[in-house]
mmCIF file of C-alpha atoms in Angstrom:
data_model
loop_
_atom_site.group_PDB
_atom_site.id
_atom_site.type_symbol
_atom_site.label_atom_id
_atom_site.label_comp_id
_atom_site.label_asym_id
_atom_site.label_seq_id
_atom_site.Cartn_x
_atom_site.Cartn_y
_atom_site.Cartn_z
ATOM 1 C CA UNK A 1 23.531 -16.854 -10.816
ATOM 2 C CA UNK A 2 21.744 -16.491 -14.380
ATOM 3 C CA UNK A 3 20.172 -12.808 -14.671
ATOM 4 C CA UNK A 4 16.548 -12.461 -12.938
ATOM 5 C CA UNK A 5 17.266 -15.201 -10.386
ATOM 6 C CA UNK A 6 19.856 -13.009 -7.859
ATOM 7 C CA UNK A 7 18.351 -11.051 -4.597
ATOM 8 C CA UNK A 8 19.580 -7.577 -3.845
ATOM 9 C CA UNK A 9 19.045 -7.069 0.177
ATOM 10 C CA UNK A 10 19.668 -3.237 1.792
ATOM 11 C CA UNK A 11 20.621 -3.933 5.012
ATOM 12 C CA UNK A 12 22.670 -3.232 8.069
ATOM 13 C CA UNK A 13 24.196 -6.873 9.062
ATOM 14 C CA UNK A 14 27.420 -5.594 9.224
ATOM 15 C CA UNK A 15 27.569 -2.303 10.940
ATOM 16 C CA UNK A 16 25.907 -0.486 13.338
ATOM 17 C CA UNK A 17 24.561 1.775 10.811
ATOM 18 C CA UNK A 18 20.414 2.675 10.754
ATOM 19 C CA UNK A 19 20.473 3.934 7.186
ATOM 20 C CA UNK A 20 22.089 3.803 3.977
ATOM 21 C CA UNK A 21 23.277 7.093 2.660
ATOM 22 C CA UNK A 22 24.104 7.493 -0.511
ATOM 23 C CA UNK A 23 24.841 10.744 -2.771
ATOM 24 C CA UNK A 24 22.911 10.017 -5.695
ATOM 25 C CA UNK A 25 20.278 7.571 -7.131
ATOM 26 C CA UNK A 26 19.575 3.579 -7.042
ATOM 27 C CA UNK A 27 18.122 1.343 -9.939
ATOM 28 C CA UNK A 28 17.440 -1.898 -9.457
ATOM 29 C CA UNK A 29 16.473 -3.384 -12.712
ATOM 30 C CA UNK A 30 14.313 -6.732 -13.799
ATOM 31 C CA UNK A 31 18.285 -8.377 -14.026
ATOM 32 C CA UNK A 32 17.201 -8.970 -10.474
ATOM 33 C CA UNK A 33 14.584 -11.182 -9.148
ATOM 34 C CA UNK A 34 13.601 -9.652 -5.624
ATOM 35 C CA UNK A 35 14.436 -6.364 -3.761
ATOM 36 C CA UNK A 36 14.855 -6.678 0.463
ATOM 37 C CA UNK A 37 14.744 -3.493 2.069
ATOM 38 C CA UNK A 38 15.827 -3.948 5.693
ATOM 39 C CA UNK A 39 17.187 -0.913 6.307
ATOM 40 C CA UNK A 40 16.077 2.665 5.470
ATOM 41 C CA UNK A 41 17.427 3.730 2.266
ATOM 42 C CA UNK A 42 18.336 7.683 2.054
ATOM 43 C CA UNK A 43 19.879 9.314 -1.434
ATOM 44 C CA UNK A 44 20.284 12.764 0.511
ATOM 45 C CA UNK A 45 23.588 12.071 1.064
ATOM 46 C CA UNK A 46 26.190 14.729 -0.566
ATOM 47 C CA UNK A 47 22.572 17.073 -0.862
ATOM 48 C CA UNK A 48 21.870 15.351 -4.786
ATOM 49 C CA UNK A 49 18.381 14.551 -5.496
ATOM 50 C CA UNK A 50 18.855 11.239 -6.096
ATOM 51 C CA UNK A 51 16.046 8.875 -7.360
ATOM 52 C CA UNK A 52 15.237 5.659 -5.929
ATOM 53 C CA UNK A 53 13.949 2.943 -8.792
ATOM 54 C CA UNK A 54 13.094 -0.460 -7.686
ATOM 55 C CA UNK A 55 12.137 -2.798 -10.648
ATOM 56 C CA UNK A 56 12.878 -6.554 -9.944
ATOM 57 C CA UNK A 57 11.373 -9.510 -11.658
ATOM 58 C CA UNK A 58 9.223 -10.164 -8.599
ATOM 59 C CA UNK A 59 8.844 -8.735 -5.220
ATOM 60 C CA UNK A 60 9.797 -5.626 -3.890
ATOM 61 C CA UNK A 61 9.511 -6.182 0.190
ATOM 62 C CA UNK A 62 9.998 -3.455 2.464
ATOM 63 C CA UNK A 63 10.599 -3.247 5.629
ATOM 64 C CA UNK A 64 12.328 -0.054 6.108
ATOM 65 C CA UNK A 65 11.550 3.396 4.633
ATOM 66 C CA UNK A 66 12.844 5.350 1.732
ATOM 67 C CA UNK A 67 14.072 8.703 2.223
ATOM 68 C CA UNK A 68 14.832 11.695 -0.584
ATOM 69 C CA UNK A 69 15.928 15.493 -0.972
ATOM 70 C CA UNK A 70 13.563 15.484 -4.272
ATOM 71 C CA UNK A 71 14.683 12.500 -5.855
ATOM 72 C CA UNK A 72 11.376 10.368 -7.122
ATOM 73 C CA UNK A 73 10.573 6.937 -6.152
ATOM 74 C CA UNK A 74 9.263 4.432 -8.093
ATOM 75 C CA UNK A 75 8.537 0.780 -7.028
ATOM 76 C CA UNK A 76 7.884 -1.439 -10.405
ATOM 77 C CA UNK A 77 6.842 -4.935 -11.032
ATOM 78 C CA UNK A 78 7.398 -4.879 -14.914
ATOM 79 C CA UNK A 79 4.865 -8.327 -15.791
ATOM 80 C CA UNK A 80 7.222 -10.981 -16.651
ATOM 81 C CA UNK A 81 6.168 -12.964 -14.145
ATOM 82 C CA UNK A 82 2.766 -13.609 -12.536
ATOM 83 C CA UNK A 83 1.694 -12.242 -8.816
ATOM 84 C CA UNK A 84 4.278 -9.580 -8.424
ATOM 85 C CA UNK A 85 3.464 -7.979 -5.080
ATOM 86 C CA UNK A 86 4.985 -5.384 -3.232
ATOM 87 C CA UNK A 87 4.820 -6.639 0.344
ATOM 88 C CA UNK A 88 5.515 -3.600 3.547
ATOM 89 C CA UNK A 89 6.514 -6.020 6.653
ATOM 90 C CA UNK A 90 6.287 -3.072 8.959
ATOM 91 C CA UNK A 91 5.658 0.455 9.001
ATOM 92 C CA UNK A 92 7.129 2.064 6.628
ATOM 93 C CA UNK A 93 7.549 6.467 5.839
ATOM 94 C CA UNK A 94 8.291 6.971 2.194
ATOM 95 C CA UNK A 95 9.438 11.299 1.931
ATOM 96 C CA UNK A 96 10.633 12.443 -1.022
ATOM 97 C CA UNK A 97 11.645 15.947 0.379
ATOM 98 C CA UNK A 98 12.630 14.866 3.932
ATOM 99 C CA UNK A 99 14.533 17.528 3.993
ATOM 100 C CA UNK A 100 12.038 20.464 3.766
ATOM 101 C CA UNK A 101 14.217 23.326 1.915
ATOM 102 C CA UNK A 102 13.812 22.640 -2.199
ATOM 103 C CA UNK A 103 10.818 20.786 -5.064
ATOM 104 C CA UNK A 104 9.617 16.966 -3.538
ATOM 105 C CA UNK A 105 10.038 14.300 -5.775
ATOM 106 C CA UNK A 106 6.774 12.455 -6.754
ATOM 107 C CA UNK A 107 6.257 8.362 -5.807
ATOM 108 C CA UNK A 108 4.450 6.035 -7.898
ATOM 109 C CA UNK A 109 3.666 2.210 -8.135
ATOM 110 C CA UNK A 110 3.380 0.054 -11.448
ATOM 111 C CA UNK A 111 2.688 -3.221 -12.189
ATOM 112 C CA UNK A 112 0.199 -5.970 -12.294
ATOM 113 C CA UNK A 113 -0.706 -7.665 -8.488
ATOM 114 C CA UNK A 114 0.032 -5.884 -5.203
ATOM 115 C CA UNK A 115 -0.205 -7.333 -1.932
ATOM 116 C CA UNK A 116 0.913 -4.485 0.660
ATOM 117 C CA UNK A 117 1.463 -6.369 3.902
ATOM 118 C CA UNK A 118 2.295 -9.690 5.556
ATOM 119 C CA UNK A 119 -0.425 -11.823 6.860
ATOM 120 C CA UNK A 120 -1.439 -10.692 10.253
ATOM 121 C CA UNK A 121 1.288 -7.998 10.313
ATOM 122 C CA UNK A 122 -1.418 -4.964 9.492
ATOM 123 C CA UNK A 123 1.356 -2.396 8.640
ATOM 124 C CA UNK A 124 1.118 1.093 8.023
ATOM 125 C CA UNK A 125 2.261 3.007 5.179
ATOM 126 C CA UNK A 126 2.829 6.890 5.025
ATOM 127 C CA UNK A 127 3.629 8.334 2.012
ATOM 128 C CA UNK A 128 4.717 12.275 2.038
ATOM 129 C CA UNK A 129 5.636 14.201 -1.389
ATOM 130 C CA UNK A 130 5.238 17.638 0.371
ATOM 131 C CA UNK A 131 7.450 20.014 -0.201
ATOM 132 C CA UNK A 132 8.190 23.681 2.264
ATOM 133 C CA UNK A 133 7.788 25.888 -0.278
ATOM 134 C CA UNK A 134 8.574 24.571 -3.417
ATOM 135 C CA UNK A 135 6.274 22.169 -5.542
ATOM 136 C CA UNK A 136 4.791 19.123 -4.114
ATOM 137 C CA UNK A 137 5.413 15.859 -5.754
ATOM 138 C CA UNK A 138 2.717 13.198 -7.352
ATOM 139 C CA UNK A 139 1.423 9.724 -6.186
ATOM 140 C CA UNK A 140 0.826 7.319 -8.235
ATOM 141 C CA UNK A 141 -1.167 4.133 -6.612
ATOM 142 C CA UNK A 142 -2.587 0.594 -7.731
ATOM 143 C CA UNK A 143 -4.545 -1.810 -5.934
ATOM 144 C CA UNK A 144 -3.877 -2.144 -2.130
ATOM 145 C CA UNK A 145 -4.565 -5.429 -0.638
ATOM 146 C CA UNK A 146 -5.706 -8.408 -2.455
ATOM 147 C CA UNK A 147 -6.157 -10.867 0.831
ATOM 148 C CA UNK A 148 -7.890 -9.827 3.832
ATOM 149 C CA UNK A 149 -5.373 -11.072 6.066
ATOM 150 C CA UNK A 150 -2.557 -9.263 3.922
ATOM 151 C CA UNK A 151 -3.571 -5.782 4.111
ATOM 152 C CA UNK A 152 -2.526 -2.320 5.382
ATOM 153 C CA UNK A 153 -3.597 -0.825 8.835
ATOM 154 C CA UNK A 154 -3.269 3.597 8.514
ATOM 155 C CA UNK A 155 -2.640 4.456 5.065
ATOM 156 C CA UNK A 156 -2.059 8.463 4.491
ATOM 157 C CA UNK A 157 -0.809 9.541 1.634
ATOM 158 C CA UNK A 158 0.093 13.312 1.664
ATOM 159 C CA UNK A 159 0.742 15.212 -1.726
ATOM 160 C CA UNK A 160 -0.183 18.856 -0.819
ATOM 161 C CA UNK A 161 -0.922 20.318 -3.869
ATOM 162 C CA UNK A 162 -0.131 17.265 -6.008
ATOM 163 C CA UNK A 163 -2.001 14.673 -7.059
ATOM 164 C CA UNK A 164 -2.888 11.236 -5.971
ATOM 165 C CA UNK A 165 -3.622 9.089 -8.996
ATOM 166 C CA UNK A 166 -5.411 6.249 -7.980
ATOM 167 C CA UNK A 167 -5.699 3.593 -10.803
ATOM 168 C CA UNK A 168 -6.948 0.529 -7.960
ATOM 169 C CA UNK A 169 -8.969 -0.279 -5.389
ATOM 170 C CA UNK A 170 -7.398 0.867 -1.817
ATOM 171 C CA UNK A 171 -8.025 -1.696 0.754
ATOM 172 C CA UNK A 172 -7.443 -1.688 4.710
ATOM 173 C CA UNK A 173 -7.297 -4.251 7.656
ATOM 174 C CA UNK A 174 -7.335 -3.609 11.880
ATOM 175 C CA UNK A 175 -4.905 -5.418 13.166
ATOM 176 C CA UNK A 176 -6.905 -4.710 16.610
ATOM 177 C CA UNK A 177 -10.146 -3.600 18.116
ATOM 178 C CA UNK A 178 -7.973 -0.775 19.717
ATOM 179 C CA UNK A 179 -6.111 0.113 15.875
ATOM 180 C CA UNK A 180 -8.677 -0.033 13.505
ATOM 181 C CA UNK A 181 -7.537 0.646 9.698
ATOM 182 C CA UNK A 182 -7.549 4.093 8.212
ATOM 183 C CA UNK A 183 -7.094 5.813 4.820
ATOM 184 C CA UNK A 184 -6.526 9.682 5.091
ATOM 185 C CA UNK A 185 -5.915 11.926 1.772
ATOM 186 C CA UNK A 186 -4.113 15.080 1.378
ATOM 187 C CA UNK A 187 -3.910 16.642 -2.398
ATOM 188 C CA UNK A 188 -6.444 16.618 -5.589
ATOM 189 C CA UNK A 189 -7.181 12.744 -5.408
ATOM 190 C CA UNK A 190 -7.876 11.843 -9.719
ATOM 191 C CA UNK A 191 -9.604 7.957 -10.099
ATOM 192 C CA UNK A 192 -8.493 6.050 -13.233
ATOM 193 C CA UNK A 193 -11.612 3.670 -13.332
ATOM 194 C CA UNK A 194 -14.213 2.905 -10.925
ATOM 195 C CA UNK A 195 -12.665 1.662 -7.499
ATOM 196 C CA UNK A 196 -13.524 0.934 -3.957
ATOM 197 C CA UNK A 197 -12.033 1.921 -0.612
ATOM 198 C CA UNK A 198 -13.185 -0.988 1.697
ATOM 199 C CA UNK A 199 -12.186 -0.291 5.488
ATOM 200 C CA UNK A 200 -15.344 -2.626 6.548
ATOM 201 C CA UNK A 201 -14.113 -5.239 8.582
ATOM 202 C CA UNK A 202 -15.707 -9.145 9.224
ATOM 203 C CA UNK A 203 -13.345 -9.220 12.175
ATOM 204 C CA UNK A 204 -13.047 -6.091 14.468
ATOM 205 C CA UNK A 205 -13.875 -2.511 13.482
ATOM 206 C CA UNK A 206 -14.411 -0.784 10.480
ATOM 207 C CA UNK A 207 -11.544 1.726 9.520
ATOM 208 C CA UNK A 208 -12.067 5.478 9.257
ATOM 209 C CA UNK A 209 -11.882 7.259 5.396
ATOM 210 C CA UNK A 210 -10.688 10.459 5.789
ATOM 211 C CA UNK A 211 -11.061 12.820 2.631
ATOM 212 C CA UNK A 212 -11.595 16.235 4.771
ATOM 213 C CA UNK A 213 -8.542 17.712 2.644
ATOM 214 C CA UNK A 214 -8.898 16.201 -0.442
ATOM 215 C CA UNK A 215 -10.349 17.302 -3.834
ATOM 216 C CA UNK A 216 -11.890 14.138 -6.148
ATOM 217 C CA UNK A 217 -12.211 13.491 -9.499
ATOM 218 C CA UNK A 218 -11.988 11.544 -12.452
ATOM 219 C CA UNK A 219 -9.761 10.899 -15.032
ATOM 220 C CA UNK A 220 -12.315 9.090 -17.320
ATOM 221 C CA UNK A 221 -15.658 9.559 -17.610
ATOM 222 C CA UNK A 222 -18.739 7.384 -15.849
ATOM 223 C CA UNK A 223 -15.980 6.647 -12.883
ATOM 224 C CA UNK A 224 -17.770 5.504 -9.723
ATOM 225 C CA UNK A 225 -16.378 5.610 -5.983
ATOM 226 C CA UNK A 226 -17.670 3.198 -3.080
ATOM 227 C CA UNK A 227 -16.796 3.275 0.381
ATOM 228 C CA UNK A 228 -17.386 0.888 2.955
ATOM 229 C CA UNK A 229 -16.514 1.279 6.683
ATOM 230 C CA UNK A 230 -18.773 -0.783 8.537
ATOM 231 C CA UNK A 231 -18.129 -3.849 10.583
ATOM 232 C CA UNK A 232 -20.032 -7.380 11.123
ATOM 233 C CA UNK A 233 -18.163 -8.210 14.163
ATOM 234 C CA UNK A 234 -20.223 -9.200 17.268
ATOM 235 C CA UNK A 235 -20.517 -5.731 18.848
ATOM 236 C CA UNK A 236 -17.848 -3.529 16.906
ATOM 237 C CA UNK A 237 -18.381 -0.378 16.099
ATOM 238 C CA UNK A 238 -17.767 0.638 12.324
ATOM 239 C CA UNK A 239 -15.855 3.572 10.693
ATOM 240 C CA UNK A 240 -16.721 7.082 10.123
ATOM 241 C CA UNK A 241 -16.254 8.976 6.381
ATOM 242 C CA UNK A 242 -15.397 12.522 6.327
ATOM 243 C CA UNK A 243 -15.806 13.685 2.804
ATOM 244 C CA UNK A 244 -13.802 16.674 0.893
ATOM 245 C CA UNK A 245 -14.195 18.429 -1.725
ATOM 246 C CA UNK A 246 -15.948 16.753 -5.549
ATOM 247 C CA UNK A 247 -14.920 18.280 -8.283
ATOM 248 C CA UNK A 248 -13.808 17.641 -12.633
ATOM 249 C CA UNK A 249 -10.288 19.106 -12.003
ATOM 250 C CA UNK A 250 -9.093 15.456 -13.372
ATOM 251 C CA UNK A 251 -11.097 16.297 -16.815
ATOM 252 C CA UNK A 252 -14.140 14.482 -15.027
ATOM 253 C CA UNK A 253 -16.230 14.595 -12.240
ATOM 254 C CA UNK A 254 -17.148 11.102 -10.740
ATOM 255 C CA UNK A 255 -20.326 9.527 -11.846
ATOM 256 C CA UNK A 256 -21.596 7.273 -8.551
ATOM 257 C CA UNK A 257 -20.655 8.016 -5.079
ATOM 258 C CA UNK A 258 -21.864 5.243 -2.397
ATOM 259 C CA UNK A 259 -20.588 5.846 1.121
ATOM 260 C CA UNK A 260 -21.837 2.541 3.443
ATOM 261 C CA UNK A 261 -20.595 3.030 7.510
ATOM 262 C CA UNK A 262 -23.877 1.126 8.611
ATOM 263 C CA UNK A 263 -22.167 -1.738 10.044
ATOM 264 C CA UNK A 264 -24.419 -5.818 10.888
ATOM 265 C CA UNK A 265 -22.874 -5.526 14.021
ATOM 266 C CA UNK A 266 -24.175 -4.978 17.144
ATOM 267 C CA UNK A 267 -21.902 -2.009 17.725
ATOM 268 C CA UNK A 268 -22.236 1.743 16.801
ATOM 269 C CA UNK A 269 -22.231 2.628 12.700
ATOM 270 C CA UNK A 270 -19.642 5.111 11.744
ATOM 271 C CA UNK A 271 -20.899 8.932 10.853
ATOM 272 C CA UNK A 272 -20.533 10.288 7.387
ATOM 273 C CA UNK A 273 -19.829 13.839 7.173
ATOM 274 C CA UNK A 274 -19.560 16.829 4.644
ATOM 275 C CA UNK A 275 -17.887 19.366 6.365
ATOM 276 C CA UNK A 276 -17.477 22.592 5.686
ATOM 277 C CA UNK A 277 -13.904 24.169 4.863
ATOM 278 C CA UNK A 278 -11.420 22.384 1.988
ATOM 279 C CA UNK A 279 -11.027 23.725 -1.437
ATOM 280 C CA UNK A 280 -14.468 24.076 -3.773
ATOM 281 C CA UNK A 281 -17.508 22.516 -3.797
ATOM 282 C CA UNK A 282 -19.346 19.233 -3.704
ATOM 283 C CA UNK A 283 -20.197 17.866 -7.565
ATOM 284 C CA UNK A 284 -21.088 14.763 -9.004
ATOM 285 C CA UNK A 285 -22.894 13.761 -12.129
ATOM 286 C CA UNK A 286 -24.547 10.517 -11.140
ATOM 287 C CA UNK A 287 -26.191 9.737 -7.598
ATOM 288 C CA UNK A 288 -25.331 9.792 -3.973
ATOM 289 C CA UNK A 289 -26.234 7.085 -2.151
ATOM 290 C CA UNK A 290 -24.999 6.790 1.597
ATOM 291 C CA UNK A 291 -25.932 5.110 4.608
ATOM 292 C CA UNK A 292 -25.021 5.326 7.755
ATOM 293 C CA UNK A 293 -27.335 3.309 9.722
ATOM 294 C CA UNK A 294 -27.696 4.313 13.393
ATOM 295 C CA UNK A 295 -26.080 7.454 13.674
ATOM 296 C CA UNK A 296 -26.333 11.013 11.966
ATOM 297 C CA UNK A 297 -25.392 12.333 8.716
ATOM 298 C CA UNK A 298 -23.992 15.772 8.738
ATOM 299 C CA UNK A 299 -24.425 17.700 5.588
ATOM 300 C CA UNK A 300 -22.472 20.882 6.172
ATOM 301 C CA UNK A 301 -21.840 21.857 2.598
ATOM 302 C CA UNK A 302 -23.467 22.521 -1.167
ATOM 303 C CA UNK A 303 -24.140 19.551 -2.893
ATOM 304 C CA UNK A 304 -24.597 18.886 -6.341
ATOM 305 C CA UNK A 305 -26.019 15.578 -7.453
ATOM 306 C CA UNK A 306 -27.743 14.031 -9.929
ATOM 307 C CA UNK A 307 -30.314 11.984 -7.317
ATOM 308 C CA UNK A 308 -29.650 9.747 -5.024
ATOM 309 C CA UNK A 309 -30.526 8.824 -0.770
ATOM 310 C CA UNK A 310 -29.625 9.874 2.408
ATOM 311 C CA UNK A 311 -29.795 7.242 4.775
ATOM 312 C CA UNK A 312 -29.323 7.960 8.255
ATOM 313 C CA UNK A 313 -31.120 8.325 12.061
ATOM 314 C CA UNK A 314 -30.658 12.055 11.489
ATOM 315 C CA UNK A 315 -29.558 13.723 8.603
ATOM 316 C CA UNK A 316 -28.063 17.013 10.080
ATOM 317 C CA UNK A 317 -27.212 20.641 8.692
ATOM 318 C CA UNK A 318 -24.961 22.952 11.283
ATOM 319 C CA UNK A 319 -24.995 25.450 8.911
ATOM 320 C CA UNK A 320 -27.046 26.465 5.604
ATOM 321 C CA UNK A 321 -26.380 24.454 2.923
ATOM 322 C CA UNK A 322 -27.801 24.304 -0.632
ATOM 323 C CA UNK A 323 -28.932 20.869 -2.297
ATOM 324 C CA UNK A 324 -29.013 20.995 -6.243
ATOM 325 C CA UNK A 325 -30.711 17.528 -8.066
ATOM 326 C CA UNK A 326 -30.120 17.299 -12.054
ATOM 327 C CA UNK A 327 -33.484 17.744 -13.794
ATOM 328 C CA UNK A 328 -35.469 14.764 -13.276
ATOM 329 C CA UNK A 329 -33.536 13.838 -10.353
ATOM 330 C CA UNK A 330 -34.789 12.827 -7.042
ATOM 331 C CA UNK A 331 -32.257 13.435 -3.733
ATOM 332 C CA UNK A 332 -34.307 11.581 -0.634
ATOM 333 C CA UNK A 333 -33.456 11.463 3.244
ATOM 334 C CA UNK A 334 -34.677 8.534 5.108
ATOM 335 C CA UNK A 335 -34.515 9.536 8.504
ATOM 336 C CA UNK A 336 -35.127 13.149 10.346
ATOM 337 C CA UNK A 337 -33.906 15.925 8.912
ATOM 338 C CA UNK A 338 -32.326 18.405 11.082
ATOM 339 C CA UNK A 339 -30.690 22.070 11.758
ATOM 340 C CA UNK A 340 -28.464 22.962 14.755
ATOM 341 C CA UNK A 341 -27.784 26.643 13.543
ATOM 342 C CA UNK A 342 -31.062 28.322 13.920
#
């Protein structure tokens, strides 16, 4: 057929086989309209670091994993055409240093529209540029579900001591009451704009957002975060946020933070937590507003805010903490205000 109109499918239809090896890299370039992966795709073959580049006119669909010893992976829609979506049909494990003995190879996504998942499906995605020993790789991520019914279930994307550039909103759907949705970071997390991680759910539970081991910042300045977790549904309960580290090692620290597990449901709203451990402190410039409706706040390390509210039953301190407000700044806690460490 005429160049852009052809479909290049990785698959397994006529062997046995439950991976293609290969001993270098792939391209796929815009000469193609869509990319099928059916069947996981692995460059370690021959030990070369081969990269893995998938840039069709359209989709990218994935349904399989992609495996490297280094190599980088980038999935690209380049904008010729409207609505180009990366879709992941079922869980999927994208390691770019599967291997575990050399540098990982970093994994980014480009383009204009992604929709990551099929409707009802509520895939996960794991995404690993760790490396054992050498240097961890970067992740680069746009927007993550642009239909409710079309979005990811666990999403955990794992770059060490990388970083996770996020330049979208990251969005999550339960595909049960008994699998709710879940975003977990690992690495020095850097926002591009102002963005929302929505776990809430209308349906079934909220998700949990898990940032225990993760550093934020900006990358611009006046960047805001929200986070929702909670959940509507009948008698659901909604997610709980567990909140790393805040700092400017982007350039920038992040301007609003709003953290919402207070759920209109019936069922239990999801705790928000600062815990104590990770790497540095807790900084913003602008306010922290969170809410977590009928369950406890724990505050278990320094924060440093320009104003903002703590809405909660309890707000809770394990251990001493220090609470710093910008001049002229007001930090308030609506609800009781507790210590469990003497």
């Amino acid at each position: 057929g005429a160049a852009g109109t052809q479909t290049v499918t990785f698959d397994a239809a006529y062997t046995s086989a439950t991976d293609i090896i290969v001993p270098g890299s792939i391209m796929v370039d815009s000469a193609v309209e869509s990319v099928h992966v059916e069947v996981q795709i692995d460059t370690r073959g021959g030990g070369a670091d081969g990269d893995v580049l998938l840039q069709p006119n359209n989709d990218v669909i994935l349904s399989a994993g992609i495996l490297t010893d280094g190599g980088d992976v980038r999935i690209e829609a380049p904008g010729t055409q409207t609505g180009q979506s990366l879709y992941v049909l079922t869980n999927v494990t994208i390691d770019t240093e599967h291997n575990n003995d050399s540098n990982a190879g970093s994994v980014s996504f480009e383009g204009s529209d992604f929709i990551l998942g099929r409707s009802g499906a509520y895939s996960d995605l794991t995404i690993d540029t760790t490396s054992n020993g050498g240097a961890d790789g970067d992740i680069t991520l746009v927007r993550f579900g642009l239909n409710p019914s079309a979005e990811l279930n666990d999403q955990v994307f794992n770059a060490g001591t990388g970083t996770i550039f996020v330049n979208g909103d990251l969005l999550g759907g339960s595909g049960s009451a008994s699998d709710p949705a879940s975003l977990t970071m690992h690495g020095n997390v850097q926002l591009g704009g102002s963005y929302t991680f929505a776990f809430d759910s209308a349906t079934g539970p909220g998700g949990e957002v898990n940032l225990t081991d993760a550093t934020v910042s900006a990358g611009v300045a006046g960047a805001n975060l929200t986070i929702n977790t909670g959940s509507s549904s009948g008698s659901q309960n909604s997610g709980s946020v567990q909140l790393g580290a805040f700092g400017n090692g982007g350039g920038h620290y992040v301007n609003n933070l709003t953290v919402n597990s207070n759920g209109t449901s019936s069922g239990t709203d999801g705790q928000i937590s600062f815990p104590t451990g990770g790497t540095g402190g807790f900084q913003i410039v602008g306010t922290l507003t969170t809410d977590s409706g009928n369950i406890k706040t724990v505050v278990d390390r320094d924060l440093t805010v320009g104003g903002g509210t703590l809405d909660a039953s309890e707000v809770q301190m394990t251990v001493d903490v220090t609470l710093s407000v910008a001049s002229g700044g007001t930090l308030t806690a609506n609800g009781v205000v507790a210590g469990s460490n003497g």
